[in-house]
PDB file of C-alpha atoms in Angstrom:
ATOM      1  CA  MET A  14       0.000   0.000   0.000  1.00  0.00           C
ATOM      2  CA  LYS A  15       2.760   2.425   0.978  1.00  0.00           C
ATOM      3  CA  LYS A  16       4.664   1.588  -2.214  1.00  0.00           C
ATOM      4  CA  THR A  17       1.544   2.244  -4.277  1.00  0.00           C
ATOM      5  CA  VAL A  18       1.005   5.643  -2.630  1.00  0.00           C
ATOM      6  CA  LEU A  19       4.689   6.550  -3.045  1.00  0.00           C
ATOM      7  CA  TYR A  20       4.630   5.512  -6.683  1.00  0.00           C
ATOM      8  CA  GLY A  21       1.514   7.605  -7.215  1.00  0.00           C
ATOM      9  CA  LEU A  22       3.109  10.680  -5.626  1.00  0.00           C
ATOM     10  CA  LEU A  23       6.283  10.301  -7.678  1.00  0.00           C
ATOM     11  CA  THR A  24       4.236   9.957 -10.839  1.00  0.00           C
ATOM     12  CA  LEU A  25       2.259  13.100  -9.999  1.00  0.00           C
ATOM     13  CA  LEU A  26       5.477  15.003  -9.248  1.00  0.00           C
ATOM     14  CA  PHE A  27       6.950  13.896 -12.565  1.00  0.00           C
ATOM     15  CA  ILE A  28       3.862  15.094 -14.427  1.00  0.00           C
ATOM     16  CA  VAL A  29       3.986  18.484 -12.648  1.00  0.00           C
ATOM     17  CA  VAL A  30       7.686  18.955 -13.477  1.00  0.00           C
ATOM     18  CA  ILE A  31       7.129  18.062 -17.144  1.00  0.00           C
ATOM     19  CA  ALA A  32       4.147  20.423 -17.327  1.00  0.00           C
ATOM     20  CA  GLN A  33       6.153  23.300 -15.846  1.00  0.00           C
ATOM     21  CA  LYS A  34       8.955  22.747 -18.338  1.00  0.00           C
ATOM     22  CA  SER A  35       6.495  22.819 -21.232  1.00  0.00           C
ATOM     23  CA  ILE A  36       5.052  26.227 -20.292  1.00  0.00           C
ATOM     24  CA  PRO A  37       6.401  28.799 -22.799  1.00  0.00           C
ATOM     25  CA  LEU A  38       8.555  31.518 -21.248  1.00  0.00           C
ATOM     26  CA  THR A  39       6.476  34.162 -22.994  1.00  0.00           C
ATOM     27  CA  PHE A  40       3.434  32.896 -21.078  1.00  0.00           C
ATOM     28  CA  LYS A  41       5.362  33.337 -17.822  1.00  0.00           C
ATOM     29  CA  LEU A  42       6.480  36.800 -18.930  1.00  0.00           C
ATOM     30  CA  ASP A  43       2.864  37.678 -19.703  1.00  0.00           C
ATOM     31  CA  GLU A  44       2.039  36.919 -16.083  1.00  0.00           C
ATOM     32  CA  VAL A  45       4.872  39.175 -14.862  1.00  0.00           C
ATOM     33  CA  TYR A  46       3.686  42.180 -16.893  1.00  0.00           C
ATOM     34  CA  LYS A  47      -0.043  41.570 -16.461  1.00  0.00           C
ATOM     35  CA  ASP A  48      -0.232  44.036 -13.573  1.00  0.00           C
ATOM     36  CA  LYS A  49       1.480  46.650 -15.748  1.00  0.00           C
ATOM     37  CA  SER A  50      -1.189  46.412 -18.470  1.00  0.00           C
ATOM     38  CA  VAL A  51       1.243  44.925 -20.988  1.00  0.00           C
ATOM     39  CA  ASN A  52       0.160  41.996 -23.142  1.00  0.00           C
ATOM     40  CA  VAL A  53       3.540  40.478 -23.990  1.00  0.00           C
ATOM     41  CA  SER A  54       2.232  38.019 -26.577  1.00  0.00           C
ATOM     42  CA  GLU A  55       0.384  40.756 -28.486  1.00  0.00           C
ATOM     43  CA  ALA A  56       3.393  43.071 -28.251  1.00  0.00           C
ATOM     44  CA  ILE A  57       5.686  40.419 -29.763  1.00  0.00           C
ATOM     45  CA  ARG A  58       3.182  39.646 -32.528  1.00  0.00           C
ATOM     46  CA  ASP A  59       2.666  43.291 -33.524  1.00  0.00           C
ATOM     47  CA  PHE A  60       6.389  44.080 -33.245  1.00  0.00           C
ATOM     48  CA  SER A  61       7.232  41.087 -35.465  1.00  0.00           C
ATOM     49  CA  THR A  62       4.712  42.226 -38.085  1.00  0.00           C
ATOM     50  CA  LEU A  63       6.263  45.704 -38.257  1.00  0.00           C
ATOM     51  CA  LEU A  64       9.809  44.310 -38.433  1.00  0.00           C
ATOM     52  CA  LEU A  65       8.706  42.244 -41.434  1.00  0.00           C
ATOM     53  CA  LYS A  66       6.949  45.192 -43.121  1.00  0.00           C
ATOM     54  CA  LYS A  67      10.001  47.395 -42.666  1.00  0.00           C
ATOM     55  CA  GLY A  68      12.263  44.706 -44.112  1.00  0.00           C
ATOM     56  CA  ILE A  69      14.399  44.572 -40.983  1.00  0.00           C
ATOM     57  CA  LEU A  70      13.846  40.846 -40.495  1.00  0.00           C
ATOM     58  CA  THR A  71      12.582  38.050 -42.739  1.00  0.00           C
ATOM     59  CA  THR A  72      10.031  35.445 -41.718  1.00  0.00           C
ATOM     60  CA  SER A  73      12.708  32.816 -41.132  1.00  0.00           C
ATOM     61  CA  GLU A  74      14.847  35.251 -39.105  1.00  0.00           C
ATOM     62  CA  LEU A  75      11.986  35.867 -36.676  1.00  0.00           C
ATOM     63  CA  SER A  76      12.620  32.415 -35.231  1.00  0.00           C
ATOM     64  CA  ASN A  77      16.406  32.831 -35.001  1.00  0.00           C
ATOM     65  CA  PRO A  78      17.380  34.525 -31.706  1.00  0.00           C
ATOM     66  CA  ASP A  79      21.011  35.109 -32.771  1.00  0.00           C
ATOM     67  CA  VAL A  80      19.972  36.960 -35.932  1.00  0.00           C
ATOM     68  CA  ILE A  81      17.411  38.991 -33.977  1.00  0.00           C
ATOM     69  CA  TYR A  82      20.053  40.150 -31.497  1.00  0.00           C
ATOM     70  CA  ASP A  83      22.565  40.888 -34.294  1.00  0.00           C
ATOM     71  CA  LYS A  84      20.197  42.909 -36.472  1.00  0.00           C
ATOM     72  CA  LEU A  85      18.255  44.803 -33.821  1.00  0.00           C
ATOM     73  CA  SER A  86      21.334  45.720 -31.783  1.00  0.00           C
ATOM     74  CA  VAL A  87      22.609  48.029 -34.552  1.00  0.00           C
ATOM     75  CA  MET A  88      19.385  50.009 -34.967  1.00  0.00           C
ATOM     76  CA  LYS A  89      19.888  53.718 -34.206  1.00  0.00           C
ATOM     77  CA  ASN A  90      17.705  56.810 -33.764  1.00  0.00           C
ATOM     78  CA  ILE A  91      14.566  54.761 -33.276  1.00  0.00           C
ATOM     79  CA  LYS A  92      11.166  56.291 -32.591  1.00  0.00           C
ATOM     80  CA  PRO A  93       9.040  53.873 -30.509  1.00  0.00           C
ATOM     81  CA  GLU A  94       5.764  54.927 -32.108  1.00  0.00           C
ATOM     82  CA  GLU A  95       7.091  53.852 -35.528  1.00  0.00           C
ATOM     83  CA  PHE A  96       7.269  50.312 -34.163  1.00  0.00           C
ATOM     84  CA  GLY A  97       3.857  50.312 -32.526  1.00  0.00           C
ATOM     85  CA  ILE A  98       5.316  50.915 -29.062  1.00  0.00           C
ATOM     86  CA  HIS A  99       3.175  53.424 -27.215  1.00  0.00           C
ATOM     87  CA  GLN A 100       4.336  53.096 -23.625  1.00  0.00           C
ATOM     88  CA  TYR A 101       7.494  52.580 -21.601  1.00  0.00           C
ATOM     89  CA  ILE A 102       8.139  48.985 -20.550  1.00  0.00           C
ATOM     90  CA  ASP A 103       9.901  48.830 -17.195  1.00  0.00           C
ATOM     91  CA  GLY A 104      13.428  47.523 -17.758  1.00  0.00           C
ATOM     92  CA  GLU A 105      14.145  46.476 -14.178  1.00  0.00           C
ATOM     93  CA  THR A 106      11.226  44.057 -14.232  1.00  0.00           C
ATOM     94  CA  MET A 107      12.550  42.499 -17.434  1.00  0.00           C
ATOM     95  CA  LYS A 108      16.113  42.306 -16.116  1.00  0.00           C
ATOM     96  CA  LYS A 109      15.052  40.630 -12.869  1.00  0.00           C
ATOM     97  CA  TRP A 110      12.802  38.148 -14.655  1.00  0.00           C
ATOM     98  CA  LYS A 111      15.521  37.138 -17.141  1.00  0.00           C
ATOM     99  CA  SER A 112      18.013  36.559 -14.321  1.00  0.00           C
ATOM    100  CA  GLU A 113      15.625  34.002 -12.823  1.00  0.00           C
ATOM    101  CA  GLN A 114      15.082  32.044 -16.058  1.00  0.00           C
ATOM    102  CA  LYS A 115      17.138  29.415 -17.864  1.00  0.00           C
ATOM    103  CA  ILE A 116      16.579  31.002 -21.243  1.00  0.00           C
ATOM    104  CA  LEU A 117      19.285  29.019 -23.047  1.00  0.00           C
ATOM    105  CA  ASN A 118      17.440  25.827 -22.095  1.00  0.00           C
ATOM    106  CA  ALA A 119      14.227  27.063 -23.686  1.00  0.00           C
ATOM    107  CA  SER A 120      13.073  26.182 -27.200  1.00  0.00           C
ATOM    108  CA  THR A 121      14.441  28.189 -30.130  1.00  0.00           C
ATOM    109  CA  ASP A 122      11.041  29.794 -30.702  1.00  0.00           C
ATOM    110  CA  ASP A 123      10.863  30.784 -27.048  1.00  0.00           C
ATOM    111  CA  GLN A 124      14.355  32.285 -27.183  1.00  0.00           C
ATOM    112  CA  ALA A 125      13.425  34.202 -30.325  1.00  0.00           C
ATOM    113  CA  ASN A 126      10.314  35.633 -28.673  1.00  0.00           C
ATOM    114  CA  ILE A 127      12.318  36.690 -25.619  1.00  0.00           C
ATOM    115  CA  ALA A 128      14.861  38.370 -27.918  1.00  0.00           C
ATOM    116  CA  LEU A 129      12.049  40.255 -29.678  1.00  0.00           C
ATOM    117  CA  PHE A 130      10.479  41.451 -26.441  1.00  0.00           C
ATOM    118  CA  THR A 131      13.917  42.403 -25.088  1.00  0.00           C
ATOM    119  CA  TYR A 132      14.338  44.864 -27.956  1.00  0.00           C
ATOM    120  CA  TYR A 133      10.728  45.955 -27.686  1.00  0.00           C
ATOM    121  CA  GLN A 134      11.560  46.978 -24.122  1.00  0.00           C
ATOM    122  CA  VAL A 135      14.860  48.610 -25.134  1.00  0.00           C
ATOM    123  CA  ILE A 136      13.150  50.700 -27.815  1.00  0.00           C
ATOM    124  CA  SER A 137      10.469  51.755 -25.320  1.00  0.00           C
ATOM    125  CA  GLU A 138      13.222  53.359 -23.216  1.00  0.00           C
ATOM    126  CA  GLU A 139      13.330  56.203 -25.736  1.00  0.00           C
ATOM    127  CA  TYR A 140      10.259  57.519 -23.923  1.00  0.00           C
ATOM    128  CA  THR A 141      12.348  58.056 -20.783  1.00  0.00           C
ATOM    129  CA  LYS A 142      14.740  60.507 -22.458  1.00  0.00           C
ATOM    130  CA  ILE A 143      14.611  64.290 -22.641  1.00  0.00           C
ATOM    131  CA  ARG A 144      17.374  65.874 -24.696  1.00  0.00           C
ATOM    132  CA  LEU A 145      18.682  69.417 -24.318  1.00  0.00           C
ATOM    133  CA  HIS A 146      21.322  71.137 -26.416  1.00  0.00           C
ATOM    134  CA  ILE A 147      23.217  73.558 -24.182  1.00  0.00           C
ATOM    135  CA  LYS A 148      25.045  76.136 -26.262  1.00  0.00           C
ATOM    136  CA  ALA A 149      28.141  78.191 -25.607  1.00  0.00           C
ATOM    137  CA  ASN A 150      26.159  81.442 -25.936  1.00  0.00           C
ATOM    138  CA  ARG A 151      24.176  80.480 -22.811  1.00  0.00           C
ATOM    139  CA  THR A 152      21.057  79.404 -24.706  1.00  0.00           C
ATOM    140  CA  ILE A 153      19.271  76.048 -24.833  1.00  0.00           C
ATOM    141  CA  ASP A 154      17.577  74.168 -27.658  1.00  0.00           C
ATOM    142  CA  PHE A 155      14.812  71.662 -26.982  1.00  0.00           C
ATOM    143  CA  LYS A 156      13.417  69.550 -29.830  1.00  0.00           C
ATOM    144  CA  GLY A 157      15.294  71.711 -32.284  1.00  0.00           C
ATOM    145  CA  GLU A 158      13.836  74.989 -31.051  1.00  0.00           C
ATOM    146  CA  HIS A 159      15.117  77.730 -28.759  1.00  0.00           C
ATOM    147  CA  LEU A 160      13.966  77.280 -25.159  1.00  0.00           C
ATOM    148  CA  PRO A 161      13.777  80.640 -23.348  1.00  0.00           C
ATOM    149  CA  MET A 162      15.041  80.478 -19.777  1.00  0.00           C
ATOM    150  CA  ALA A 163      11.809  82.091 -18.595  1.00  0.00           C
ATOM    151  CA  SER A 164       9.932  79.043 -19.919  1.00  0.00           C
ATOM    152  CA  PHE A 165      12.493  76.407 -18.888  1.00  0.00           C
ATOM    153  CA  ASP A 166      10.651  74.986 -15.866  1.00  0.00           C
ATOM    154  CA  ALA A 167       7.194  75.143 -17.461  1.00  0.00           C
ATOM    155  CA  VAL A 168       8.263  73.420 -20.691  1.00  0.00           C
ATOM    156  CA  LEU A 169      10.105  70.618 -18.904  1.00  0.00           C
ATOM    157  CA  PHE A 170       7.246  70.176 -16.439  1.00  0.00           C
ATOM    158  CA  GLU A 171       4.858  69.795 -19.387  1.00  0.00           C
ATOM    159  CA  GLU A 172       7.214  67.268 -21.012  1.00  0.00           C
ATOM    160  CA  ILE A 173       7.418  65.254 -17.780  1.00  0.00           C
ATOM    161  CA  ASN A 174       3.615  65.105 -17.666  1.00  0.00           C
ATOM    162  CA  ARG A 175       3.518  64.007 -21.313  1.00  0.00           C
ATOM    163  CA  LEU A 176       5.951  61.189 -20.554  1.00  0.00           C
ATOM    164  CA  LYS A 177       3.850  60.140 -17.579  1.00  0.00           C
ATOM    165  CA  ASP A 178       1.097  59.303 -20.055  1.00  0.00           C
ATOM    166  CA  LYS A 179       3.621  56.914 -21.609  1.00  0.00           C
ATOM    167  CA  GLY A 180       4.157  55.142 -18.289  1.00  0.00           C
ATOM    168  CA  VAL A 181       7.324  57.046 -17.327  1.00  0.00           C
ATOM    169  CA  GLU A 182       7.712  58.236 -13.738  1.00  0.00           C
ATOM    170  CA  ARG A 183       9.796  61.307 -12.959  1.00  0.00           C
ATOM    171  CA  ASN A 184      12.579  59.259 -11.355  1.00  0.00           C
ATOM    172  CA  GLN A 185      12.846  57.211 -14.563  1.00  0.00           C
ATOM    173  CA  VAL A 186      13.512  60.225 -16.781  1.00  0.00           C
ATOM    174  CA  THR A 187      17.049  60.577 -18.137  1.00  0.00           C
ATOM    175  CA  MET A 188      18.227  64.003 -19.214  1.00  0.00           C
ATOM    176  CA  GLU A 189      20.486  63.777 -22.260  1.00  0.00           C
ATOM    177  CA  LEU A 190      22.664  66.873 -22.385  1.00  0.00           C
ATOM    178  CA  GLN A 191      24.512  67.848 -25.532  1.00  0.00           C
ATOM    179  CA  VAL A 192      26.911  70.538 -24.376  1.00  0.00           C
ATOM    180  CA  ASP A 193      28.980  72.778 -26.643  1.00  0.00           C
ATOM    181  CA  PRO A 194      32.694  72.463 -25.716  1.00  0.00           C
ATOM    182  CA  SER A 195      33.143  76.128 -24.832  1.00  0.00           C
ATOM    183  CA  THR A 196      30.055  76.374 -22.615  1.00  0.00           C
ATOM    184  CA  GLN A 197      30.882  78.143 -19.355  1.00  0.00           C
ATOM    185  CA  PHE A 198      31.028  75.960 -16.254  1.00  0.00           C
ATOM    186  CA  GLU A 199      28.871  78.401 -14.278  1.00  0.00           C
ATOM    187  CA  PHE A 200      26.057  78.127 -16.824  1.00  0.00           C
ATOM    188  CA  MET A 201      26.199  74.322 -16.722  1.00  0.00           C
ATOM    189  CA  THR A 202      26.038  74.391 -12.912  1.00  0.00           C
ATOM    190  CA  PHE A 203      23.022  76.699 -13.142  1.00  0.00           C
ATOM    191  CA  ILE A 204      21.216  74.308 -15.534  1.00  0.00           C
ATOM    192  CA  GLN A 205      22.051  71.280 -13.395  1.00  0.00           C
ATOM    193  CA  GLY A 206      20.586  73.071 -10.369  1.00  0.00           C
ATOM    194  CA  LYS A 207      17.345  73.796 -12.226  1.00  0.00           C
ATOM    195  CA  LEU A 208      17.084  70.139 -13.270  1.00  0.00           C
ATOM    196  CA  ARG A 209      17.611  68.988  -9.680  1.00  0.00           C
ATOM    197  CA  ASN A 210      14.850  71.331  -8.520  1.00  0.00           C
ATOM    198  CA  LEU A 211      12.537  69.622 -11.013  1.00  0.00           C
ATOM    199  CA  GLY A 212      13.483  66.224  -9.575  1.00  0.00           C
ATOM    200  CA  LEU A 213      15.517  65.278 -12.662  1.00  0.00           C
ATOM    201  CA  ARG A 214      18.736  63.735 -11.370  1.00  0.00           C
ATOM    202  CA  LYS A 215      19.665  61.191 -14.030  1.00  0.00           C
ATOM    203  CA  LEU A 216      21.993  62.981 -16.448  1.00  0.00           C
ATOM    204  CA  THR A 217      23.788  61.661 -19.518  1.00  0.00           C
ATOM    205  CA  TYR A 218      26.240  63.763 -21.528  1.00  0.00           C
ATOM    206  CA  LEU A 219      26.281  63.190 -25.269  1.00  0.00           C
TER     207      LEU A 219
END
Protein backbone atom coordinates (compact mmCIF):
# COMPACT_ATOMS: atom_id res chain seq x y z
CA MET A 1 0.00 0.00 0.00
CA LYS A 2 2.76 2.43 0.98
CA LYS A 3 4.66 1.59 -2.21
CA THR A 4 1.54 2.24 -4.28
CA VAL A 5 1.01 5.64 -2.63
CA LEU A 6 4.69 6.55 -3.05
CA TYR A 7 4.63 5.51 -6.68
CA GLY A 8 1.51 7.60 -7.21
CA LEU A 9 3.11 10.68 -5.63
CA LEU A 10 6.28 10.30 -7.68
CA THR A 11 4.24 9.96 -10.84
CA LEU A 12 2.26 13.10 -10.00
CA LEU A 13 5.48 15.00 -9.25
CA PHE A 14 6.95 13.90 -12.57
CA ILE A 15 3.86 15.09 -14.43
CA VAL A 16 3.99 18.48 -12.65
CA VAL A 17 7.69 18.95 -13.48
CA ILE A 18 7.13 18.06 -17.14
CA ALA A 19 4.15 20.42 -17.33
CA GLN A 20 6.15 23.30 -15.85
CA LYS A 21 8.95 22.75 -18.34
CA SER A 22 6.50 22.82 -21.23
CA ILE A 23 5.05 26.23 -20.29
CA PRO A 24 6.40 28.80 -22.80
CA LEU A 25 8.56 31.52 -21.25
CA THR A 26 6.48 34.16 -22.99
CA PHE A 27 3.43 32.90 -21.08
CA LYS A 28 5.36 33.34 -17.82
CA LEU A 29 6.48 36.80 -18.93
CA ASP A 30 2.86 37.68 -19.70
CA GLU A 31 2.04 36.92 -16.08
CA VAL A 32 4.87 39.17 -14.86
CA TYR A 33 3.69 42.18 -16.89
CA LYS A 34 -0.04 41.57 -16.46
CA ASP A 35 -0.23 44.04 -13.57
CA LYS A 36 1.48 46.65 -15.75
CA SER A 37 -1.19 46.41 -18.47
CA VAL A 38 1.24 44.93 -20.99
CA ASN A 39 0.16 42.00 -23.14
CA VAL A 40 3.54 40.48 -23.99
CA SER A 41 2.23 38.02 -26.58
CA GLU A 42 0.38 40.76 -28.49
CA ALA A 43 3.39 43.07 -28.25
CA ILE A 44 5.69 40.42 -29.76
CA ARG A 45 3.18 39.65 -32.53
CA ASP A 46 2.67 43.29 -33.52
CA PHE A 47 6.39 44.08 -33.24
CA SER A 48 7.23 41.09 -35.47
CA THR A 49 4.71 42.23 -38.09
CA LEU A 50 6.26 45.70 -38.26
CA LEU A 51 9.81 44.31 -38.43
CA LEU A 52 8.71 42.24 -41.43
CA LYS A 53 6.95 45.19 -43.12
CA LYS A 54 10.00 47.40 -42.67
CA GLY A 55 12.26 44.71 -44.11
CA ILE A 56 14.40 44.57 -40.98
CA LEU A 57 13.85 40.85 -40.49
CA THR A 58 12.58 38.05 -42.74
CA THR A 59 10.03 35.45 -41.72
CA SER A 60 12.71 32.82 -41.13
CA GLU A 61 14.85 35.25 -39.10
CA LEU A 62 11.99 35.87 -36.68
CA SER A 63 12.62 32.41 -35.23
CA ASN A 64 16.41 32.83 -35.00
CA PRO A 65 17.38 34.52 -31.71
CA ASP A 66 21.01 35.11 -32.77
CA VAL A 67 19.97 36.96 -35.93
CA ILE A 68 17.41 38.99 -33.98
CA TYR A 69 20.05 40.15 -31.50
CA ASP A 70 22.57 40.89 -34.29
CA LYS A 71 20.20 42.91 -36.47
CA LEU A 72 18.25 44.80 -33.82
CA SER A 73 21.33 45.72 -31.78
CA VAL A 74 22.61 48.03 -34.55
CA MET A 75 19.38 50.01 -34.97
CA LYS A 76 19.89 53.72 -34.21
CA ASN A 77 17.71 56.81 -33.76
CA ILE A 78 14.57 54.76 -33.28
CA LYS A 79 11.17 56.29 -32.59
CA PRO A 80 9.04 53.87 -30.51
CA GLU A 81 5.76 54.93 -32.11
CA GLU A 82 7.09 53.85 -35.53
CA PHE A 83 7.27 50.31 -34.16
CA GLY A 84 3.86 50.31 -32.53
CA ILE A 85 5.32 50.91 -29.06
CA HIS A 86 3.18 53.42 -27.21
CA GLN A 87 4.34 53.10 -23.62
CA TYR A 88 7.49 52.58 -21.60
CA ILE A 89 8.14 48.99 -20.55
CA ASP A 90 9.90 48.83 -17.20
CA GLY A 91 13.43 47.52 -17.76
CA GLU A 92 14.14 46.48 -14.18
CA THR A 93 11.23 44.06 -14.23
CA MET A 94 12.55 42.50 -17.43
CA LYS A 95 16.11 42.31 -16.12
CA LYS A 96 15.05 40.63 -12.87
CA TRP A 97 12.80 38.15 -14.66
CA LYS A 98 15.52 37.14 -17.14
CA SER A 99 18.01 36.56 -14.32
CA GLU A 100 15.62 34.00 -12.82
CA GLN A 101 15.08 32.04 -16.06
CA LYS A 102 17.14 29.41 -17.86
CA ILE A 103 16.58 31.00 -21.24
CA LEU A 104 19.28 29.02 -23.05
CA ASN A 105 17.44 25.83 -22.10
CA ALA A 106 14.23 27.06 -23.69
CA SER A 107 13.07 26.18 -27.20
CA THR A 108 14.44 28.19 -30.13
CA ASP A 109 11.04 29.79 -30.70
CA ASP A 110 10.86 30.78 -27.05
CA GLN A 111 14.35 32.28 -27.18
CA ALA A 112 13.42 34.20 -30.33
CA ASN A 113 10.31 35.63 -28.67
CA ILE A 114 12.32 36.69 -25.62
CA ALA A 115 14.86 38.37 -27.92
CA LEU A 116 12.05 40.25 -29.68
CA PHE A 117 10.48 41.45 -26.44
CA THR A 118 13.92 42.40 -25.09
CA TYR A 119 14.34 44.86 -27.96
CA TYR A 120 10.73 45.96 -27.69
CA GLN A 121 11.56 46.98 -24.12
CA VAL A 122 14.86 48.61 -25.13
CA ILE A 123 13.15 50.70 -27.81
CA SER A 124 10.47 51.75 -25.32
CA GLU A 125 13.22 53.36 -23.22
CA GLU A 126 13.33 56.20 -25.74
CA TYR A 127 10.26 57.52 -23.92
CA THR A 128 12.35 58.06 -20.78
CA LYS A 129 14.74 60.51 -22.46
CA ILE A 130 14.61 64.29 -22.64
CA ARG A 131 17.37 65.87 -24.70
CA LEU A 132 18.68 69.42 -24.32
CA HIS A 133 21.32 71.14 -26.42
CA ILE A 134 23.22 73.56 -24.18
CA LYS A 135 25.05 76.14 -26.26
CA ALA A 136 28.14 78.19 -25.61
CA ASN A 137 26.16 81.44 -25.94
CA ARG A 138 24.18 80.48 -22.81
CA THR A 139 21.06 79.40 -24.71
CA ILE A 140 19.27 76.05 -24.83
CA ASP A 141 17.58 74.17 -27.66
CA PHE A 142 14.81 71.66 -26.98
CA LYS A 143 13.42 69.55 -29.83
CA GLY A 144 15.29 71.71 -32.28
CA GLU A 145 13.84 74.99 -31.05
CA HIS A 146 15.12 77.73 -28.76
CA LEU A 147 13.97 77.28 -25.16
CA PRO A 148 13.78 80.64 -23.35
CA MET A 149 15.04 80.48 -19.78
CA ALA A 150 11.81 82.09 -18.60
CA SER A 151 9.93 79.04 -19.92
CA PHE A 152 12.49 76.41 -18.89
CA ASP A 153 10.65 74.99 -15.87
CA ALA A 154 7.19 75.14 -17.46
CA VAL A 155 8.26 73.42 -20.69
CA LEU A 156 10.10 70.62 -18.90
CA PHE A 157 7.25 70.18 -16.44
CA GLU A 158 4.86 69.80 -19.39
CA GLU A 159 7.21 67.27 -21.01
CA ILE A 160 7.42 65.25 -17.78
CA ASN A 161 3.61 65.11 -17.67
CA ARG A 162 3.52 64.01 -21.31
CA LEU A 163 5.95 61.19 -20.55
CA LYS A 164 3.85 60.14 -17.58
CA ASP A 165 1.10 59.30 -20.05
CA LYS A 166 3.62 56.91 -21.61
CA GLY A 167 4.16 55.14 -18.29
CA VAL A 168 7.32 57.05 -17.33
CA GLU A 169 7.71 58.24 -13.74
CA ARG A 170 9.80 61.31 -12.96
CA ASN A 171 12.58 59.26 -11.36
CA GLN A 172 12.85 57.21 -14.56
CA VAL A 173 13.51 60.23 -16.78
CA THR A 174 17.05 60.58 -18.14
CA MET A 175 18.23 64.00 -19.21
CA GLU A 176 20.49 63.78 -22.26
CA LEU A 177 22.66 66.87 -22.39
CA GLN A 178 24.51 67.85 -25.53
CA VAL A 179 26.91 70.54 -24.38
CA ASP A 180 28.98 72.78 -26.64
CA PRO A 181 32.69 72.46 -25.72
CA SER A 182 33.14 76.13 -24.83
CA THR A 183 30.05 76.37 -22.61
CA GLN A 184 30.88 78.14 -19.36
CA PHE A 185 31.03 75.96 -16.25
CA GLU A 186 28.87 78.40 -14.28
CA PHE A 187 26.06 78.13 -16.82
CA MET A 188 26.20 74.32 -16.72
CA THR A 189 26.04 74.39 -12.91
CA PHE A 190 23.02 76.70 -13.14
CA ILE A 191 21.22 74.31 -15.53
CA GLN A 192 22.05 71.28 -13.39
CA GLY A 193 20.59 73.07 -10.37
CA LYS A 194 17.35 73.80 -12.23
CA LEU A 195 17.08 70.14 -13.27
CA ARG A 196 17.61 68.99 -9.68
CA ASN A 197 14.85 71.33 -8.52
CA LEU A 198 12.54 69.62 -11.01
CA GLY A 199 13.48 66.22 -9.58
CA LEU A 200 15.52 65.28 -12.66
CA ARG A 201 18.74 63.74 -11.37
CA LYS A 202 19.66 61.19 -14.03
CA LEU A 203 21.99 62.98 -16.45
CA THR A 204 23.79 61.66 -19.52
CA TYR A 205 26.24 63.76 -21.53
CA LEU A 206 26.28 63.19 -25.27
